[in-house]
XYZ file of C-alpha atoms in Angstrom:
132
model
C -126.176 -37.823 66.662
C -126.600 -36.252 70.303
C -129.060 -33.378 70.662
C -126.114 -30.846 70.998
C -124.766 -32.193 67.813
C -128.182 -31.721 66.136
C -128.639 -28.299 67.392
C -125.192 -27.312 66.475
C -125.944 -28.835 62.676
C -128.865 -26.630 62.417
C -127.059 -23.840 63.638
C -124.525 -24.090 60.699
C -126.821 -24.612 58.372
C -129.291 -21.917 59.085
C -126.010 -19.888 58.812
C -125.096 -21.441 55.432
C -128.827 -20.736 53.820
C -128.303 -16.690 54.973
C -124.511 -16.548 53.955
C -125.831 -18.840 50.566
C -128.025 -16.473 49.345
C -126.096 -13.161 49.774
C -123.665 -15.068 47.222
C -126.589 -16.059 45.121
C -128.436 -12.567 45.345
C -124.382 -11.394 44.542
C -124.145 -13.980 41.290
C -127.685 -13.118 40.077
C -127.543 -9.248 39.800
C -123.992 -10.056 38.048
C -125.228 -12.070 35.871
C -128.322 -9.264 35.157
C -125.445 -6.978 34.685
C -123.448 -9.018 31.980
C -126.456 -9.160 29.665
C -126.469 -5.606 29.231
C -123.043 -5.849 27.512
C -121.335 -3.264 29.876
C -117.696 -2.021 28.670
C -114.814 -4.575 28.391
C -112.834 -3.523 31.648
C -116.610 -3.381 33.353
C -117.091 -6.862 32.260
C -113.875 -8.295 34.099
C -115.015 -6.401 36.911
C -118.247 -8.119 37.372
C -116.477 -11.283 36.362
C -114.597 -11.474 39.097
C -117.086 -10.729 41.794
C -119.229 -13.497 40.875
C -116.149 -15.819 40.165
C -115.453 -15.544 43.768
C -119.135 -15.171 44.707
C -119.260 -18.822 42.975
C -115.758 -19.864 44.693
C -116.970 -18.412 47.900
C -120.350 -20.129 48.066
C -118.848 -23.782 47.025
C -116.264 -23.649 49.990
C -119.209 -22.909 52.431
C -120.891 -25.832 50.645
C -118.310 -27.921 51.324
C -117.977 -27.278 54.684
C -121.376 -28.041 55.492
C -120.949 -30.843 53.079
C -123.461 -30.007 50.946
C -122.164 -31.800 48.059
C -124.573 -31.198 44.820
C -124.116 -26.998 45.884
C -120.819 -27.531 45.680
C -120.997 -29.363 42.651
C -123.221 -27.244 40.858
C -120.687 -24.402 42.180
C -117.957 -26.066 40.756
C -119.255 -25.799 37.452
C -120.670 -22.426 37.839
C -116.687 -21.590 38.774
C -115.257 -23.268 35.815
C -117.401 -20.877 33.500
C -116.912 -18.030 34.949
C -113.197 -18.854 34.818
C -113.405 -20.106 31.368
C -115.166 -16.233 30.763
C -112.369 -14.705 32.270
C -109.684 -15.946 30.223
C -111.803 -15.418 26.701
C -112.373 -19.179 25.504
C -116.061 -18.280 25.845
C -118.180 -15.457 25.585
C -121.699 -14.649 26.439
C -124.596 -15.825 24.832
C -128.792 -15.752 25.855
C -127.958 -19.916 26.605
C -125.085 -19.215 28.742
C -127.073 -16.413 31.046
C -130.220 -18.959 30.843
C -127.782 -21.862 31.867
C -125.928 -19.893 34.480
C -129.668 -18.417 36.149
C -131.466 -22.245 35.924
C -127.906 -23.462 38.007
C -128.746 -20.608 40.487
C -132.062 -21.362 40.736
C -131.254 -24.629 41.412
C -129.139 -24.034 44.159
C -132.000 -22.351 45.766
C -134.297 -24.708 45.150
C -131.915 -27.033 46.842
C -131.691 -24.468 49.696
C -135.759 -24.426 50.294
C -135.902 -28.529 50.463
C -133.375 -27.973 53.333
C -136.291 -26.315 55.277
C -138.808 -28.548 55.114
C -142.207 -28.146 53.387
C -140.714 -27.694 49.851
C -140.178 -31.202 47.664
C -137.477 -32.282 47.390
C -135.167 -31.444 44.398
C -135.238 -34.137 41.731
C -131.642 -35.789 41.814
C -131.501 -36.264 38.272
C -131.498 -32.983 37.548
C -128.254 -31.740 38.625
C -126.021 -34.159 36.141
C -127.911 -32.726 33.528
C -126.941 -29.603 34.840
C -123.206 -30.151 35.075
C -123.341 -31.395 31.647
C -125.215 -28.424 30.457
C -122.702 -25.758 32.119
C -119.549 -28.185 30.652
Protein backbone atom coordinates (compact mmCIF):
# COMPACT_ATOMS: atom_id res chain seq x y z
CA UNK A 1 0.00 0.00 0.00
CA UNK A 2 1.42 3.49 -1.30
CA UNK A 3 1.85 6.24 1.29
CA UNK A 4 -1.26 8.12 -0.13
CA UNK A 5 -3.19 4.97 0.31
CA UNK A 6 -1.98 4.71 3.93
CA UNK A 7 -2.73 8.21 4.74
CA UNK A 8 -6.06 8.05 3.15
CA UNK A 9 -6.79 4.63 5.40
CA UNK A 10 -6.04 6.53 8.45
CA UNK A 11 -8.03 9.27 7.42
CA UNK A 12 -11.19 7.01 7.24
CA UNK A 13 -10.59 5.44 10.10
CA UNK A 14 -9.88 8.27 12.41
CA UNK A 15 -13.29 9.34 10.93
CA UNK A 16 -14.92 5.96 11.73
CA UNK A 17 -13.57 5.95 15.63
CA UNK A 18 -15.36 9.78 16.01
CA UNK A 19 -18.56 8.85 13.93
CA UNK A 20 -18.30 5.14 16.07
CA UNK A 21 -18.63 6.51 19.23
CA UNK A 22 -21.39 9.16 18.76
CA UNK A 23 -23.44 5.84 17.84
CA UNK A 24 -22.06 4.11 20.85
CA UNK A 25 -22.43 7.20 23.29
CA UNK A 26 -26.22 7.19 21.26
CA UNK A 27 -26.80 3.15 22.10
CA UNK A 28 -25.45 3.49 25.68
CA UNK A 29 -27.64 6.35 27.12
CA UNK A 30 -30.59 4.26 25.31
CA UNK A 31 -29.88 1.49 26.78
CA UNK A 32 -29.56 3.61 30.44
CA UNK A 33 -32.92 4.80 29.45
CA UNK A 34 -34.69 1.33 28.89
CA UNK A 35 -33.79 0.15 32.39
CA UNK A 36 -35.80 2.68 33.92
CA UNK A 37 -38.92 1.07 32.39
CA UNK A 38 -40.14 4.35 30.67
CA UNK A 39 -43.89 4.19 29.20
CA UNK A 40 -44.73 1.70 26.38
CA UNK A 41 -44.89 4.28 23.39
CA UNK A 42 -41.48 5.84 25.15
CA UNK A 43 -39.97 2.49 24.91
CA UNK A 44 -40.48 2.13 20.99
CA UNK A 45 -39.17 5.45 20.81
CA UNK A 46 -35.85 4.73 22.26
CA UNK A 47 -36.00 1.44 20.46
CA UNK A 48 -35.74 2.74 17.41
CA UNK A 49 -32.99 5.23 17.87
CA UNK A 50 -30.62 2.73 18.97
CA UNK A 51 -31.93 0.14 16.34
CA UNK A 52 -30.64 2.46 13.80
CA UNK A 53 -27.82 3.73 16.03
CA UNK A 54 -26.81 -0.18 15.85
CA UNK A 55 -27.77 -0.35 11.93
CA UNK A 56 -25.98 2.88 11.42
CA UNK A 57 -22.72 2.00 13.15
CA UNK A 58 -22.45 -1.67 11.38
CA UNK A 59 -22.72 -0.05 7.80
CA UNK A 60 -19.79 2.33 8.74
CA UNK A 61 -18.11 -0.86 9.97
CA UNK A 62 -18.47 -2.38 6.96
CA UNK A 63 -17.24 0.13 4.96
CA UNK A 64 -14.11 0.39 6.66
CA UNK A 65 -14.26 -3.32 6.78
CA UNK A 66 -14.09 -3.68 10.16
CA UNK A 67 -15.60 -6.99 10.30
CA UNK A 68 -15.97 -8.21 14.18
CA UNK A 69 -17.84 -4.31 14.71
CA UNK A 70 -19.93 -5.22 12.27
CA UNK A 71 -20.49 -8.48 13.54
CA UNK A 72 -20.98 -7.65 16.96
CA UNK A 73 -23.44 -4.90 15.36
CA UNK A 74 -25.22 -7.37 13.65
CA UNK A 75 -26.22 -9.02 16.64
CA UNK A 76 -26.74 -5.98 18.63
CA UNK A 77 -29.39 -5.19 15.50
CA UNK A 78 -31.09 -8.47 15.63
CA UNK A 79 -32.05 -7.75 19.40
CA UNK A 80 -33.05 -4.69 19.21
CA UNK A 81 -35.25 -5.83 16.31
CA UNK A 82 -36.30 -8.88 18.06
CA UNK A 83 -37.36 -6.00 21.07
CA UNK A 84 -39.25 -4.20 18.70
CA UNK A 85 -41.54 -6.71 17.54
CA UNK A 86 -42.22 -8.20 21.35
CA UNK A 87 -40.57 -11.82 21.13
CA UNK A 88 -38.32 -10.50 23.91
CA UNK A 89 -38.43 -8.20 26.60
CA UNK A 90 -35.98 -6.66 28.92
CA UNK A 91 -34.25 -8.24 31.54
CA UNK A 92 -30.88 -7.09 33.99
CA UNK A 93 -28.96 -10.01 31.46
CA UNK A 94 -30.15 -8.48 28.37
CA UNK A 95 -28.98 -4.65 29.43
CA UNK A 96 -25.66 -6.43 30.91
CA UNK A 97 -25.32 -8.37 27.51
CA UNK A 98 -26.20 -5.44 25.32
CA UNK A 99 -23.50 -2.85 27.56
CA UNK A 100 -20.47 -5.80 27.62
CA UNK A 101 -21.19 -5.89 23.38
CA UNK A 102 -20.74 -2.04 23.53
CA UNK A 103 -17.96 -2.12 25.51
CA UNK A 104 -16.51 -4.37 23.36
CA UNK A 105 -16.81 -2.47 20.42
CA UNK A 106 -14.85 0.15 22.12
CA UNK A 107 -12.42 -1.83 23.31
CA UNK A 108 -11.98 -2.89 19.76
CA UNK A 109 -11.92 0.83 18.81
CA UNK A 110 -8.84 1.68 21.41
CA UNK A 111 -6.59 -1.43 19.95
CA UNK A 112 -7.08 0.47 16.62
CA UNK A 113 -4.89 3.27 18.16
CA UNK A 114 -2.13 1.69 19.28
CA UNK A 115 -0.93 1.34 22.90
CA UNK A 116 -4.04 -0.61 24.08
CA UNK A 117 -3.80 -4.76 23.74
CA UNK A 118 -5.25 -6.08 21.57
CA UNK A 119 -8.83 -7.49 21.98
CA UNK A 120 -8.83 -11.22 22.66
CA UNK A 121 -10.42 -12.87 19.43
CA UNK A 122 -12.14 -15.41 21.26
CA UNK A 123 -14.18 -13.26 22.86
CA UNK A 124 -16.45 -11.99 20.32
CA UNK A 125 -18.08 -15.65 19.32
CA UNK A 126 -18.89 -15.90 22.75
CA UNK A 127 -20.43 -12.75 22.38
CA UNK A 128 -22.58 -13.45 19.35
CA UNK A 129 -23.67 -16.50 21.04
CA UNK A 130 -24.52 -14.67 24.16
CA UNK A 131 -26.70 -11.84 22.31
CA UNK A 132 -28.41 -14.99 20.04
Amino acid sequence: MGKKENDFRKRLLSTFKVEAQDHLKTITSGLVELEKTPPPEVQMEILETIYRGSHSLKGAARAVNMTDIETICQSIEGVFSLWKQKKISQSPELFDTLLHAIETIRAILSSLEGGQPALEKDRIPKLIQALS
